[in-house]
PDB file of C-alpha atoms in Angstrom:
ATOM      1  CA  UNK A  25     -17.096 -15.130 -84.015  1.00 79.00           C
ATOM      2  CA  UNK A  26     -20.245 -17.171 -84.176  1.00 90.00           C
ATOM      3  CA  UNK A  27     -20.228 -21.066 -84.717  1.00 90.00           C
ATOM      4  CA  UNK A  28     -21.424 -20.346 -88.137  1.00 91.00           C
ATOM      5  CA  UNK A  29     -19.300 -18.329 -89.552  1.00 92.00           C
ATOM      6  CA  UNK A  30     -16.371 -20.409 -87.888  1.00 94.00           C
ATOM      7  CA  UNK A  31     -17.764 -23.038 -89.743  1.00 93.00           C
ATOM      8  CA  UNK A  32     -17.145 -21.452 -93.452  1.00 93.00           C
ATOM      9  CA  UNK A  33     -14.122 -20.185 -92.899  1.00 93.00           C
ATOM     10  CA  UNK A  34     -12.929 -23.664 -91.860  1.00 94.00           C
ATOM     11  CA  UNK A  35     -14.731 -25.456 -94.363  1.00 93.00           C
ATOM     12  CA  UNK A  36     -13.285 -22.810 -97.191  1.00 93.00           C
ATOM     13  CA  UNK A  37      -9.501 -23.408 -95.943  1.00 95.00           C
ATOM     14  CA  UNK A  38      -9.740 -27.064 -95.759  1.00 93.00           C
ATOM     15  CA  UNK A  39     -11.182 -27.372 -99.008  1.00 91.00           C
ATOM     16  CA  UNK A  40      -8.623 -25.173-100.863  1.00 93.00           C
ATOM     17  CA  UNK A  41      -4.394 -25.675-101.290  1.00 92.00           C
ATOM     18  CA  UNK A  42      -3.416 -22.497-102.981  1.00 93.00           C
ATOM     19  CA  UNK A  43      -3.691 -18.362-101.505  1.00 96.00           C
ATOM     20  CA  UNK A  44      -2.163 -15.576-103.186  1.00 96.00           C
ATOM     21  CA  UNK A  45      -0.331 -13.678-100.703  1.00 98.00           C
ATOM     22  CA  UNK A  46       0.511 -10.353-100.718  1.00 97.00           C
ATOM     23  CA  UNK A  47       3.694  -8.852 -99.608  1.00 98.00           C
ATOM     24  CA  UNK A  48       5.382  -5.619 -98.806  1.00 97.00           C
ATOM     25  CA  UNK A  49       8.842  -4.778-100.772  1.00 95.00           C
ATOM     26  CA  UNK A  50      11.145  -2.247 -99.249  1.00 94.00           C
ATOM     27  CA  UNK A  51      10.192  -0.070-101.860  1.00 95.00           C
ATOM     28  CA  UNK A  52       6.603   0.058-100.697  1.00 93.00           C
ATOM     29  CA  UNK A  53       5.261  -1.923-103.556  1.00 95.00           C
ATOM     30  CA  UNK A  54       3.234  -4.645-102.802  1.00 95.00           C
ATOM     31  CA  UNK A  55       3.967  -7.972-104.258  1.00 96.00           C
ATOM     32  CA  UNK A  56       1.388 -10.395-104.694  1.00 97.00           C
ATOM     33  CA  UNK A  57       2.776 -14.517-105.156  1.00 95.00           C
ATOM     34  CA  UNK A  58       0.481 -17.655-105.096  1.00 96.00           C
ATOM     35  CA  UNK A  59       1.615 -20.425-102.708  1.00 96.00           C
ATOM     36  CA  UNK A  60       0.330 -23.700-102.046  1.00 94.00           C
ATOM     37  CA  UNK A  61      -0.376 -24.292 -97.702  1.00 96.00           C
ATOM     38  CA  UNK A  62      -1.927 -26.057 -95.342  1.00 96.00           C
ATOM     39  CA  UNK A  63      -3.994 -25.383 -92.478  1.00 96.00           C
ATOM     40  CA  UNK A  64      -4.457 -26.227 -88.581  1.00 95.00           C
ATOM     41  CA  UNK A  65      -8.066 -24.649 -87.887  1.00 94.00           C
ATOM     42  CA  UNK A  66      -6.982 -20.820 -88.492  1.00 94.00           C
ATOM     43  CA  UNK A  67      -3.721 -21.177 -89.010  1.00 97.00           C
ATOM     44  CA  UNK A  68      -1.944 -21.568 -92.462  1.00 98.00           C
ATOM     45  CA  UNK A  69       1.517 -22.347 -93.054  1.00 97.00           C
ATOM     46  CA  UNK A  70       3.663 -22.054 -96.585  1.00 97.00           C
ATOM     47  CA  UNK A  71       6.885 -22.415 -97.315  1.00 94.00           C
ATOM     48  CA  UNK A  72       9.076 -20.313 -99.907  1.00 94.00           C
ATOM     49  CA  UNK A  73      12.915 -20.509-100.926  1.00 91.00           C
ATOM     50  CA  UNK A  74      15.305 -19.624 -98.571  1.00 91.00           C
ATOM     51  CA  UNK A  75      16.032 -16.385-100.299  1.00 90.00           C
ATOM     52  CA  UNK A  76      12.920 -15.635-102.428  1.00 94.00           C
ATOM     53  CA  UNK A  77      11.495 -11.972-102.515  1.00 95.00           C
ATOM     54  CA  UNK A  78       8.819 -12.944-100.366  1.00 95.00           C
ATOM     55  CA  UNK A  79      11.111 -14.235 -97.428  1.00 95.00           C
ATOM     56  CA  UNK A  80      13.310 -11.158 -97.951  1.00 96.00           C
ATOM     57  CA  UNK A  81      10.121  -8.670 -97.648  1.00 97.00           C
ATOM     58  CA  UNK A  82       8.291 -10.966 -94.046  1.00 97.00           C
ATOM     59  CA  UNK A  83      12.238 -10.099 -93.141  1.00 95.00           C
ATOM     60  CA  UNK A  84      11.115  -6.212 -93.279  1.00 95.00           C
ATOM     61  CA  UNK A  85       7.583  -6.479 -92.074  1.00 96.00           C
ATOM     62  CA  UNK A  86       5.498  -9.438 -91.473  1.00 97.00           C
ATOM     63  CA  UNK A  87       2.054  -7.882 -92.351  1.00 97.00           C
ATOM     64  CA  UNK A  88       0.502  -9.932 -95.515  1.00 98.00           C
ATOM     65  CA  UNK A  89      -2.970  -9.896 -97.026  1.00 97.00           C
ATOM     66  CA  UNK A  90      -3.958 -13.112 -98.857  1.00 98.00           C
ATOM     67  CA  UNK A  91      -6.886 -14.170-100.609  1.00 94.00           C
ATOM     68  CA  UNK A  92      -8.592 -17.887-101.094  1.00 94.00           C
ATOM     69  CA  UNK A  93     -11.054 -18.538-103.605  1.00 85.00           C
ATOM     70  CA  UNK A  94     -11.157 -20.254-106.911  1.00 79.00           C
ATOM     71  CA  UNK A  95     -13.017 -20.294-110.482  1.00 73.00           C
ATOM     72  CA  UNK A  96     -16.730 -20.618-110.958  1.00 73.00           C
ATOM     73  CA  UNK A  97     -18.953 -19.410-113.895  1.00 74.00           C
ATOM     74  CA  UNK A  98     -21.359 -18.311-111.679  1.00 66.00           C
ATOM     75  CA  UNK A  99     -20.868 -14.793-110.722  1.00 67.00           C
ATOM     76  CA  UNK A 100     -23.265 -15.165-107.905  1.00 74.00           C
ATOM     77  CA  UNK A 101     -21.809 -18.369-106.542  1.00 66.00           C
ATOM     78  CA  UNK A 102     -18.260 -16.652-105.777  1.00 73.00           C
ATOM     79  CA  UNK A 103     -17.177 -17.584-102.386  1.00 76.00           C
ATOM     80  CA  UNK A 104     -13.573 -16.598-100.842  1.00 86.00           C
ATOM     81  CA  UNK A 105     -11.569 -15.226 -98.221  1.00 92.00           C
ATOM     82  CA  UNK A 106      -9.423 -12.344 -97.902  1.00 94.00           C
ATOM     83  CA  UNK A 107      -7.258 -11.714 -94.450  1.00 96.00           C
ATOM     84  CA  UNK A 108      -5.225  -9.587 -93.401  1.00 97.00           C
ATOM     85  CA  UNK A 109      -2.655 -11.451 -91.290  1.00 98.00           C
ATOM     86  CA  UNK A 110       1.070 -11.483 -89.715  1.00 98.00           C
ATOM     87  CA  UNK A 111       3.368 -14.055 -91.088  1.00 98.00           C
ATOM     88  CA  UNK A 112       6.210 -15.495 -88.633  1.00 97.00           C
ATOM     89  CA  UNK A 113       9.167 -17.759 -89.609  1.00 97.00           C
ATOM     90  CA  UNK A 114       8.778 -21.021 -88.330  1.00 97.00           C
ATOM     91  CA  UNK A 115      12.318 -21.869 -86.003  1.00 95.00           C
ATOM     92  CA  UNK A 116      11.283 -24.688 -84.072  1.00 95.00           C
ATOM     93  CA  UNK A 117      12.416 -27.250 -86.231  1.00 94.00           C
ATOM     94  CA  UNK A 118       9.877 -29.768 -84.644  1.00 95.00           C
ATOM     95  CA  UNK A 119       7.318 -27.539 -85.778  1.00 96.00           C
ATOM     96  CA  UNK A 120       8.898 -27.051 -89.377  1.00 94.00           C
ATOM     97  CA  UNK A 121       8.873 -30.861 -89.757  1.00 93.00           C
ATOM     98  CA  UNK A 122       5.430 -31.657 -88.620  1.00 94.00           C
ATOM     99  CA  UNK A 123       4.543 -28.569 -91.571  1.00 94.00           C
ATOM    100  CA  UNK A 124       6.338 -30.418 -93.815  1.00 92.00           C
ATOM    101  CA  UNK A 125       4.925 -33.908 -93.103  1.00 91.00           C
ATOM    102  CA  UNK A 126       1.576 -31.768 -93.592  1.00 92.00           C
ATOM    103  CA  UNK A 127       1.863 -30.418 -97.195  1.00 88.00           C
ATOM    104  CA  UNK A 128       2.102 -33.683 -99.470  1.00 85.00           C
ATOM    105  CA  UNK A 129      -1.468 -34.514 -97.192  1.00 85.00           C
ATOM    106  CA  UNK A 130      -3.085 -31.487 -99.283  1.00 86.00           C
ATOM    107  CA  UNK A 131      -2.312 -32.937-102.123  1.00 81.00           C
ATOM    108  CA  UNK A 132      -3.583 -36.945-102.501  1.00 81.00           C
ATOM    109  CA  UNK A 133      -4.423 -36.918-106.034  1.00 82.00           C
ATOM    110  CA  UNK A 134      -1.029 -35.717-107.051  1.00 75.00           C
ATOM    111  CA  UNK A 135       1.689 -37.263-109.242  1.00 76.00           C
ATOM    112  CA  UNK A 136       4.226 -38.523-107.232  1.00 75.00           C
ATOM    113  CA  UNK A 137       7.213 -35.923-107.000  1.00 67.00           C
ATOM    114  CA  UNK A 138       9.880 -36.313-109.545  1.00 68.00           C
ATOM    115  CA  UNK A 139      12.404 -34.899-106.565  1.00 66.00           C
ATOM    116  CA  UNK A 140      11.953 -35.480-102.654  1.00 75.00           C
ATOM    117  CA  UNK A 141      10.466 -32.893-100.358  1.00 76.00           C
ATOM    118  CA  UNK A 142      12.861 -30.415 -99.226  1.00 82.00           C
ATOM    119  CA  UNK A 143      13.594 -30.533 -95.620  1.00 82.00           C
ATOM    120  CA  UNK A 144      13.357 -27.396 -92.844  1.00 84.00           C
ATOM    121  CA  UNK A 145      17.162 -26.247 -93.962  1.00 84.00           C
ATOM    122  CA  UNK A 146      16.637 -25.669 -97.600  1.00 86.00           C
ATOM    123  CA  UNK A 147      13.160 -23.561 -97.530  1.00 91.00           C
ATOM    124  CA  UNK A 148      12.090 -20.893 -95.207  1.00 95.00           C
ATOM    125  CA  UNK A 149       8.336 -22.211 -93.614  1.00 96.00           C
ATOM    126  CA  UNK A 150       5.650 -19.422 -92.132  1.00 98.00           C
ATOM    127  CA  UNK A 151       2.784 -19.644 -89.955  1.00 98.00           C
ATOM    128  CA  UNK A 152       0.276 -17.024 -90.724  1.00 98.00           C
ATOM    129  CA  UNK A 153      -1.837 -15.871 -87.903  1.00 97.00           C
ATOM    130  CA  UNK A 154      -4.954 -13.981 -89.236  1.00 97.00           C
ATOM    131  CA  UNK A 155      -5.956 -10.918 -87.428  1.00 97.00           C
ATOM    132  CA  UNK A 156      -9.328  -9.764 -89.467  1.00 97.00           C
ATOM    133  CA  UNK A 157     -11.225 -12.647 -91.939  1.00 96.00           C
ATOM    134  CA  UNK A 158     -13.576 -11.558 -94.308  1.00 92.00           C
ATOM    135  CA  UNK A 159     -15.516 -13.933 -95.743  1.00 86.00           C
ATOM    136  CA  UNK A 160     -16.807 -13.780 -99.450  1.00 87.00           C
ATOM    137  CA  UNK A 161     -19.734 -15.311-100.075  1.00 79.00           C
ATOM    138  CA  UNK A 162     -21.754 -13.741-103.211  1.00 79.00           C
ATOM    139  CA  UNK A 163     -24.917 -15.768-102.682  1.00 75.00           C
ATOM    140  CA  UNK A 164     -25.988 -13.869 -99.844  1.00 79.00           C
ATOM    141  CA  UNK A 165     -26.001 -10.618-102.191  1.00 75.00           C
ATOM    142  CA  UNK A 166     -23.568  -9.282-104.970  1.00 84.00           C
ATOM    143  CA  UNK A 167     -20.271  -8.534-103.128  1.00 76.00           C
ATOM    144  CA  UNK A 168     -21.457  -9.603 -99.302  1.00 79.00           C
ATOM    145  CA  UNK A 169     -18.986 -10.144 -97.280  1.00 80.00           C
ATOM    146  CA  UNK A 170     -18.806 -11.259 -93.359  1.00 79.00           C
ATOM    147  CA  UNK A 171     -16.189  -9.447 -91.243  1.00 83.00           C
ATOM    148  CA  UNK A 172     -14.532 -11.265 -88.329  1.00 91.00           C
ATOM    149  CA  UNK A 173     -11.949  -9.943 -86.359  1.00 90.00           C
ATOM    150  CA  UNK A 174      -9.430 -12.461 -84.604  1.00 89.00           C
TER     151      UNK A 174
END
């Protein structure tokens, strides 16, 4: 992966909070939920209740797809990213806390919380490792896309 491309994918994670990530159900449905995260250069983490659907599907299989992107009126100004990834609970618990410490830091401008943060034992935290990028980015042509695999 050139510097370049490196570069926007960065740039696109750290200026974004939210992905919609896409998991499989034992059924073989996909189920698609929006999470908030935060980022160390390629690597996202969220967090999710202890028993949610999408801890009990990474359980079964730890393949996700996500996407970040967000509004724009501009068809041709669209710009995104898509992965395909693998998502792996988080068990240190000096890494869960550091994730933790990370999250309200995403969020500066917002209200304080009417309740405290939850701590490591009452959500389940994942770090997503991506294993193929591609990078929207519409005002290079209608529907270009950069692929990069990791």
């Amino acid at each position: 992966m050139d510097d370049e491309i490196r570069s926007k994918i960065l740039t696109l994670l750290d200026q974004h909070r939210i992905m919609t990530v896409a998991t499989l159900r034992p059924d073989g449905w996909p189920q698609a939920t929006t999470v908030g995260y935060v980022n160390e250069g390629m690597t996202l983490y969220f967090l999710c209740g202890l028993d949610s659907q999408k801890a009990r599907n990474l359980d079964g299989d730890d393949r996700i797809s996500l996407t970040i992107d967000h509004d724009t009126a501009d068809l041709m100004s669209i710009t995104g990213l898509s992965m395909a990834a693998h998502a792996h609970p988080i068990t240190d618990r000096s890494e869960a806390d550091r994730v933790l410490r990370m999250l309200p830091l995403k969020y500066p401008d917002a209200p304080p919380l009417p309740m405290r943060m939850p701590s490591a034992d009452e959500v389940r935290l994942f770090r997503v490792t991506p294993v193929v990028i591609s990078v929207l980015d519409y005002s290079k042509g209608f529907g270009h896309t950069d692929l990069v695999t990791c």
